[in-house]
Amino acid sequence: MITKRIIPCLDVKDGRVVKGTNFVNLRDAGDPIEIAKLYNTKGADELVFLDITASHENRDTIVDVVERTSREVFMPLTVGGGIRTIDDFKKILRAGADKVSVNSAAVKNKYLISEAADKFGSQCVVLAIDAKRRGDGGFSVYINGGRIDTGIDVIEWACEAEELGAGEILLTSMDTDGTKSGFDIEITSKVASLLNIPVIASGGGGSKEHFKDIFTKSEASAALAATLFHYRELEIPDLKEYLRQENINVRI
Amino acid sequence: MKTIGIIDYGMGNLHSVLNACKFLGINAFCSGDADKLSEADGLILPGVGAFPDAMTCLESTGLDLFIKEYVKEKPLLGICLGMQLLFDSSSEVRECKGLGLIPGKVIKLTACEKSREYKIPHMGWNSLEILNPDSPIMKGQSDVPFVYFVHSFKALPDSRDDIIAVSDYGEEVCAAVGRGNVFGTQFHPEKSEKTGLRMISAFAEII
C-alpha cells in the first residue's frame, strides 16, 4: 500500500528557519535541526529545506544544516534553493541530502537536469516549478523566486524535464501560494496526469480538506506545506488521521 | 566490539548508512579496500544509480570477487541497488550480470503500464507484508511496518523461499530477501526512521 506523502518545507536563511508569505515578510522561527526532529516525531514523510540565503558567502550554511540534520533524522531529505551546478548537487548530496531540487538554473540550462540524473541518478533530481496562470488559461514558468516570467509553458516544461531525467516534480502554484485557500487542483492535475514521475503539490494548503481534495482530485503523490505546519495551524498527526478516515492511504 | 564495513565503490550516499550506524551506537566505517573490509564482522552494500555502472565499479576494483568470498563466512546486507546487485542479472540499461549470490533477475517495474496511479520511480512510504517473520533482520518489527522506497526496477527471486517481505505497488515488489549470510532490502532502512533503524540494529546483532 503506497501512501501519499505529507511534506513540511522549511525555508532556511543563513542556517536559520524562516517563512515568508508570498516570498516576502520573513519571520525567524528557529533551529532547522530541532524543527526537523520535531516533524520527524510528528510523522512527516519527508522534509524539504529551501535555502533562501541571499549572500554568496553564507551559501555553505545549508551544507552544515544538512550534515547536522542527517546525523539525527533518518527520513528522506530534499534541499533546494540556489542550486546552480553539478558541484552544488555533489556538495548537498554528500552532506546527507537524498534529493536536490533545481528551479531557475534548470530553466537557464536544462542539461543540468540530464547531467545530474546521469551522475547521481534520477531519483535525486527534483525539478521545482513555480507556476502562474496566464490570461489565456495556460500556466507560465516563473523563475528567480517568482520574479521573472519566462514565458515557458508549465506543462511543456514538466514533460521535457521528465524526458531529461528528473525523478520528481515539485509544483508550486504562485496563484494559491500563501493564500491558504487550497492547492491548485487544475495545474496539479494537468501535470500529474501527463507525467509518469511523481508530482508534489505545493502552495495553498490551508486545511485538512485541502489535502483530501488534492489527493482525490489530482494524481499528486505528495503535498507540501510550510507555514501551515510551521505555525501549527494544522498538526500532521491530525491531518493524517483525517486522511486515513477519508480512505486516503497515509503512513501512520 | 563488532564492526560493520560499508562498501564504498563510488555509487551513492554512504554517509546516510554510516550516520544511521553511528546513531545506533554501531561501530562502522566506509571503505573501498578489500583488505580493510575483510576485517569487518558484517558488510553493508549500499548503492544508488544504474546497475551496469555499479557492476563495472565492483568488477574494476575486484570487490565483486571479494564479496563472493566474504559472504561464505560472514553476513552482508545489500540496500536498494545493493540488493539488486545480489542477483544473477538485471535488464537495467542493458542485460548485465550481477553478483549471483541469490538466484533470480532484476526487471523494470510494470504497474505503471496499467495505471497512471503508479508513477515511476516507486517513491515513498509503502507497507511491508512480512512473509518470513523468523528472518533475523525482521526481529522486533510490527505486523505492517512502513518503509521508504525509491526504485524503478525490482528483483524477481527464483525461489519464494528467499523472499523475506513484499510490498504492493500495483504489482508485487520484492522488498526484502535473505539467503544464508546474504540479506537485502529494496527499501532504504537508513531512511525509514524507527522501522529501518530497527532493521539495521537487527542486522548488527547477527554479525
XYZ file of C-alpha atoms in Angstrom:
459
model
C 0.000 0.000 0.000
C 1.824 3.061 -1.233
C 0.956 6.131 0.813
C 0.501 9.783 -0.035
C 3.346 11.822 1.386
C 2.956 14.831 3.658
C 5.982 17.084 3.379
C 6.765 20.083 5.570
C 9.012 22.641 3.933
C 11.452 24.682 5.969
C 12.700 27.918 4.496
C 16.264 28.289 5.691
C 18.212 31.518 5.597
C 21.776 31.745 6.872
C 21.249 28.461 8.680
C 18.038 29.502 10.449
C 14.412 28.667 9.674
C 12.204 31.445 8.375
C 8.986 31.520 6.424
C 7.589 34.177 4.215
C 4.178 34.557 2.746
C 4.286 35.180 -0.983
C 8.081 35.239 -0.786
C 8.289 38.334 1.456
C 7.792 39.237 5.174
C 10.190 36.766 6.670
C 9.750 35.641 10.246
C 12.503 33.911 12.172
C 11.393 30.738 13.852
C 14.289 28.629 14.884
C 16.828 25.947 14.544
C 16.347 23.732 11.466
C 17.665 20.606 13.143
C 15.343 20.913 16.114
C 12.397 21.530 13.810
C 13.371 18.604 11.570
C 13.428 16.318 14.602
C 10.064 17.628 15.717
C 8.485 16.978 12.309
C 10.033 13.547 12.323
C 8.290 12.620 15.573
C 5.033 14.035 14.245
C 5.089 11.652 11.284
C 6.212 13.862 8.400
C 7.112 11.625 5.460
C 9.916 13.764 4.086
C 11.450 17.145 4.697
C 12.318 19.885 2.279
C 14.872 22.540 3.132
C 14.541 25.519 0.856
C 17.669 27.620 1.137
C 16.860 31.290 0.674
C 20.229 32.573 1.780
C 20.938 35.575 -0.363
C 24.593 36.330 0.181
C 27.168 34.231 -1.564
C 29.474 33.936 1.439
C 26.759 32.288 3.539
C 25.853 29.720 0.885
C 27.566 26.887 2.688
C 25.438 27.320 5.824
C 22.861 24.984 4.267
C 25.503 22.273 3.813
C 26.200 22.431 7.524
C 22.475 22.287 8.331
C 22.047 19.211 6.116
C 25.063 17.497 7.651
C 23.823 18.038 11.167
C 20.251 17.037 10.330
C 21.251 13.825 8.591
C 23.107 12.667 11.672
C 19.914 12.650 13.694
C 16.952 12.404 11.346
C 16.518 9.248 9.267
C 13.959 10.180 6.681
C 14.229 11.493 3.131
C 15.586 14.990 2.898
C 15.375 17.301 -0.116
C 17.341 20.503 -0.445
C 16.599 23.264 -2.896
C 17.322 26.921 -3.438
C 20.247 28.393 -5.290
C 21.443 25.110 -6.792
C 23.297 26.010 -9.977
C 25.919 23.428 -10.781
C 26.745 19.741 -10.634
C 29.193 20.669 -7.916
C 26.317 22.126 -5.854
C 24.497 18.804 -6.264
C 27.549 16.907 -5.113
C 28.073 19.081 -2.044
C 24.460 18.797 -0.920
C 24.192 15.053 -1.560
C 27.473 14.409 0.214
C 26.225 16.343 3.194
C 23.443 13.773 3.518
C 20.533 15.009 1.407
C 18.661 12.411 -0.647
C 17.328 14.727 -3.299
C 18.227 18.108 -4.691
C 15.677 20.393 -6.225
C 16.546 22.798 -9.006
C 14.455 25.619 -10.358
C 15.844 28.706 -12.119
C 19.198 27.165 -13.014
C 17.473 24.288 -14.827
C 15.382 26.734 -16.853
C 18.539 28.571 -17.856
C 20.415 25.329 -18.590
C 18.152 22.331 -19.000
C 21.093 19.966 -19.295
C 21.725 20.476 -15.598
C 18.835 18.014 -15.169
C 20.237 15.383 -17.504
C 23.795 15.753 -16.237
C 22.707 15.455 -12.618
C 20.492 12.468 -13.456
C 23.353 10.735 -15.250
C 25.793 11.412 -12.477
C 23.695 10.900 -9.360
C 20.592 9.081 -10.610
C 17.143 10.412 -11.499
C 15.829 9.618 -8.033
C 17.711 12.548 -6.530
C 16.829 15.155 -9.158
C 13.720 17.140 -8.305
C 12.593 19.847 -10.671
C 10.840 22.672 -8.838
C 8.449 24.685 -10.977
C 6.840 27.955 -9.915
C 3.659 28.156 -11.994
C 1.367 31.114 -12.567
C -1.802 31.469 -14.615
C -1.699 33.372 -17.873
C -4.582 35.335 -19.329
C -5.228 32.602 -21.891
C -5.854 29.938 -19.258
C -2.430 28.332 -19.575
C 0.347 28.415 -16.997
C 3.776 30.015 -17.231
C 7.021 29.080 -15.538
C 8.433 31.783 -13.265
C 11.994 31.902 -12.012
C 14.177 33.838 -9.582
C 11.794 33.396 -6.675
C 8.754 34.165 -8.772
C 10.064 37.464 -10.062
C 10.650 36.634 -13.726
C 8.096 35.273 -16.176
C 9.991 33.035 -18.584
C 7.027 32.658 -20.915
C 7.675 28.902 -20.901
C 4.603 26.711 -20.639
C 4.472 24.736 -17.389
C 3.153 21.553 -18.933
C 5.705 21.539 -21.734
C 8.500 22.195 -19.263
C 7.363 19.439 -16.908
C 7.206 16.913 -19.750
C 10.603 17.957 -21.030
C 12.084 17.671 -17.540
C 10.797 14.121 -17.257
C 12.476 13.255 -20.539
C 15.699 14.891 -19.393
C 15.721 12.612 -16.376
C 14.075 14.463 -13.495
C 12.811 11.990 -10.918
C 10.105 14.140 -9.411
C 8.360 17.482 -9.912
C 7.766 19.926 -7.078
C 4.977 22.064 -8.472
C 4.188 25.316 -6.695
C 1.234 27.388 -7.786
C 2.063 31.043 -7.298
C -1.627 31.828 -7.575
C -2.504 29.829 -4.484
C 0.793 30.048 -2.571
C 0.348 31.857 0.714
C -3.419 32.118 0.352
C -4.383 29.014 2.377
C -7.350 28.703 0.025
C -6.462 25.231 -1.189
C -3.943 23.648 -3.526
C -4.188 24.476 -7.203
C -6.043 21.409 -8.399
C -6.151 22.493 -12.020
C -2.438 22.777 -12.716
C -1.518 19.909 -10.395
C -3.915 17.505 -12.016
C -2.878 18.572 -15.517
C 0.789 17.984 -14.815
C 0.368 14.839 -12.700
C -1.923 13.153 -15.210
C 0.582 13.642 -18.022
C 3.728 12.558 -16.227
C 4.988 9.164 -15.193
C 7.156 10.608 -12.410
C 5.689 11.677 -9.052
C 4.382 15.207 -8.565
C 4.433 17.074 -5.253
C 1.649 19.655 -4.960
C 2.652 22.871 -3.251
C 1.095 26.233 -2.447
C -2.254 26.986 -0.887
C -2.762 24.176 1.590
C -4.748 25.659 4.473
C -6.908 22.881 5.896
C -7.258 19.113 6.162
C -9.895 19.222 3.442
C -7.458 20.855 1.040
C -5.144 17.858 1.358
C -8.011 15.479 0.773
C -9.011 17.472 -2.315
C -5.580 17.475 -3.886
C -5.185 13.739 -3.311
C -8.626 12.803 -4.603
C -8.888 15.304 -7.468
C -5.367 15.007 -8.824
C -2.734 12.298 -9.113
C -0.334 14.165 -6.829
C 1.872 11.735 -4.923
C 2.641 14.182 -2.154
C 1.606 17.545 -0.774
C 3.888 20.157 0.700
C 3.176 23.000 3.084
C 5.261 25.376 5.141
C 3.572 27.946 7.382
C 0.588 25.704 7.950
C 2.746 23.185 9.790
C 5.317 25.670 10.924
C 2.876 27.769 12.928
C 0.993 24.636 13.987
C -2.236 25.705 12.334
C -2.519 22.086 11.291
C -0.774 19.223 13.078
C 0.488 16.391 10.903
C -0.904 13.569 13.116
C -4.396 15.152 12.983
C -4.126 15.618 9.235
C -3.044 12.027 8.672
C -5.760 10.629 10.908
C -8.331 12.643 8.963
C -6.972 11.446 5.605
C -6.999 7.863 6.816
C -10.666 8.203 7.751
C -11.288 9.606 4.285
C -9.783 6.408 2.833
C -6.598 8.029 1.632
C -3.554 5.854 2.276
C -1.136 7.522 4.657
C 1.663 6.276 6.858
C 0.596 6.384 10.488
C 33.108 -4.695 19.646
C 31.747 -5.918 16.308
C 32.189 -3.711 13.285
C 30.214 -3.130 10.092
C 32.066 -2.258 6.920
C 30.162 -0.111 4.445
C 31.385 -0.818 0.940
C 32.492 2.336 -0.847
C 32.598 1.616 -4.561
C 31.712 5.036 -5.861
C 27.949 4.566 -6.034
C 25.753 6.735 -3.908
C 25.301 8.083 -0.494
C 27.236 6.054 2.034
C 27.008 8.659 4.708
C 23.342 8.067 5.459
C 24.098 4.445 6.254
C 27.147 5.428 8.277
C 25.128 8.069 10.132
C 22.436 5.526 10.959
C 25.029 3.074 12.329
C 26.658 5.789 14.430
C 23.290 6.943 15.744
C 22.588 3.360 16.813
C 25.968 3.087 18.515
C 27.217 0.519 15.999
C 30.888 0.559 15.064
C 31.039 1.207 11.336
C 33.378 2.502 8.676
C 33.291 3.161 4.935
C 35.985 1.699 2.726
C 36.636 0.542 -0.789
C 39.641 -1.524 0.267
C 39.050 -5.263 0.335
C 41.744 -5.886 2.973
C 40.172 -3.391 5.320
C 36.636 -4.588 4.601
C 37.646 -8.193 5.215
C 38.273 -7.304 8.855
C 34.663 -6.188 9.353
C 32.244 -8.616 11.011
C 29.499 -7.759 8.551
C 29.189 -5.698 5.399
C 26.608 -3.327 4.021
C 26.463 -2.831 0.264
C 24.583 0.418 -0.365
C 24.060 1.991 -3.742
C 22.010 4.286 -5.881
C 22.347 4.648 -9.616
C 22.306 2.239 -12.513
C 23.038 -1.489 -12.271
C 25.677 -1.760 -15.054
C 27.663 1.196 -13.677
C 27.638 -0.374 -10.236
C 28.832 -3.755 -11.533
C 31.576 -2.047 -13.523
C 32.741 -0.275 -10.352
C 32.714 -3.525 -8.369
C 34.500 -5.517 -11.075
C 37.158 -2.921 -11.813
C 38.178 -2.891 -8.157
C 37.901 -6.622 -7.635
C 35.318 -6.036 -4.937
C 32.918 -8.398 -6.707
C 35.213 -11.372 -6.103
C 35.954 -10.206 -2.576
C 32.217 -10.020 -1.744
C 31.573 -13.500 -3.135
C 34.281 -14.928 -0.868
C 33.306 -12.814 2.141
C 29.691 -13.999 2.294
C 30.793 -17.621 2.536
C 31.672 -16.818 6.137
C 30.126 -13.532 7.207
C 26.848 -11.664 6.618
C 26.152 -8.916 4.123
C 23.191 -6.591 3.738
C 22.530 -5.022 0.343
C 20.413 -1.889 0.253
C 18.352 -0.719 -2.755
C 20.642 -1.096 -5.780
C 22.914 -3.006 -3.397
C 20.153 -5.590 -3.023
C 19.582 -5.823 -6.767
C 23.286 -6.457 -7.325
C 22.984 -9.660 -5.277
C 21.005 -11.298 -8.087
C 22.164 -13.090 -11.238
C 21.325 -10.377 -13.734
C 19.465 -7.155 -14.488
C 17.882 -5.704 -17.599
C 18.505 -2.092 -16.491
C 20.030 -0.162 -19.405
C 21.296 -3.449 -20.907
C 21.392 -7.092 -19.902
C 24.069 -7.234 -17.239
C 25.411 -9.893 -14.908
C 25.161 -9.373 -11.151
C 26.959 -10.923 -8.201
C 24.888 -14.093 -8.454
C 24.516 -14.589 -4.699
C 20.736 -15.009 -4.883
C 19.227 -16.815 -7.872
C 16.949 -14.545 -9.863
C 16.872 -11.450 -12.016
C 16.060 -7.751 -11.869
C 13.418 -6.271 -14.180
C 11.628 -2.956 -14.666
C 8.513 -2.209 -12.631
C 5.450 -2.778 -14.768
C 2.386 -1.478 -12.915
C 2.863 1.965 -14.445
C 1.898 0.480 -17.793
C -1.522 -0.424 -16.411
C -2.354 2.631 -14.362
C -1.226 6.239 -14.085
C -1.661 5.828 -10.372
C 1.673 4.006 -10.274
C 4.395 6.510 -11.006
C 7.971 5.553 -11.751
C 10.102 5.600 -9.671
C 8.195 3.835 -6.905
C 8.962 6.601 -4.455
C 7.598 6.954 -0.957
C 6.498 5.008 2.087
C 4.965 1.623 1.422
C 3.859 -1.076 3.835
C 5.611 -4.420 4.097
C 3.965 -7.785 4.130
C 6.414 -9.933 6.029
C 6.464 -13.439 4.561
C 9.268 -14.677 6.765
C 8.838 -13.185 10.244
C 11.555 -15.514 11.543
C 14.215 -13.787 9.479
C 16.735 -12.225 11.872
C 16.544 -8.834 10.137
C 12.801 -8.638 10.856
C 13.304 -9.035 14.576
C 11.062 -6.751 16.613
C 9.018 -5.448 13.669
C 5.345 -4.670 13.908
C 2.855 -6.518 11.723
C 2.693 -3.897 8.998
C 5.792 -1.712 9.053
C 6.165 1.219 6.656
C 9.450 1.739 4.853
C 10.794 4.200 2.295
C 11.341 3.096 -1.300
C 12.926 4.784 -4.304
C 13.442 2.484 -7.276
C 12.361 1.758 -10.833
C 13.480 -1.877 -11.073
C 12.561 -4.845 -8.950
C 14.075 -8.196 -8.094
C 12.440 -11.479 -9.081
C 13.990 -14.233 -6.971
C 13.751 -17.710 -8.486
C 12.717 -19.126 -5.144
C 9.936 -17.695 -2.975
C 11.870 -19.075 -0.010
C 14.429 -16.306 -0.451
C 11.803 -13.592 -0.019
C 11.504 -12.105 3.470
C 8.957 -9.386 2.701
C 6.977 -7.952 -0.182
C 5.154 -4.698 -0.900
C 2.264 -3.915 -3.185
C 2.752 -1.286 -5.875
C 0.104 -2.400 -8.290
C 2.287 -5.488 -8.606
C 4.204 -7.497 -6.073
C 7.511 -5.883 -5.247
C 10.189 -7.971 -3.581
C 11.063 -5.762 -0.599
C 13.485 -7.863 1.415
C 15.435 -11.024 0.703
C 17.628 -13.416 2.622
C 19.631 -16.453 1.610
C 22.216 -17.813 4.039
C 24.534 -14.963 5.004
C 23.175 -12.692 2.311
C 20.396 -10.196 3.035
C 18.925 -7.370 1.048
C 16.294 -4.661 1.262
C 14.881 -2.880 -1.760
C 13.820 -0.019 0.506
C 16.155 2.263 2.436
C 16.293 1.237 6.105
C 18.594 4.200 6.749
C 15.753 6.476 5.573
C 12.901 4.553 7.150
C 13.060 6.028 10.592
C 12.497 3.757 13.603
C 11.384 0.819 11.461
C 14.508 0.976 9.343
C 16.859 1.662 12.227
C 15.462 -1.402 13.972
C 16.389 -3.474 10.922
C 19.932 -2.139 10.874
C 20.186 -2.985 14.584
C 18.847 -6.447 13.895
C 21.464 -6.939 11.186
C 24.173 -5.721 13.580
C 23.050 -8.348 16.074
C 23.743 -11.246 13.736
C 27.234 -10.203 12.705
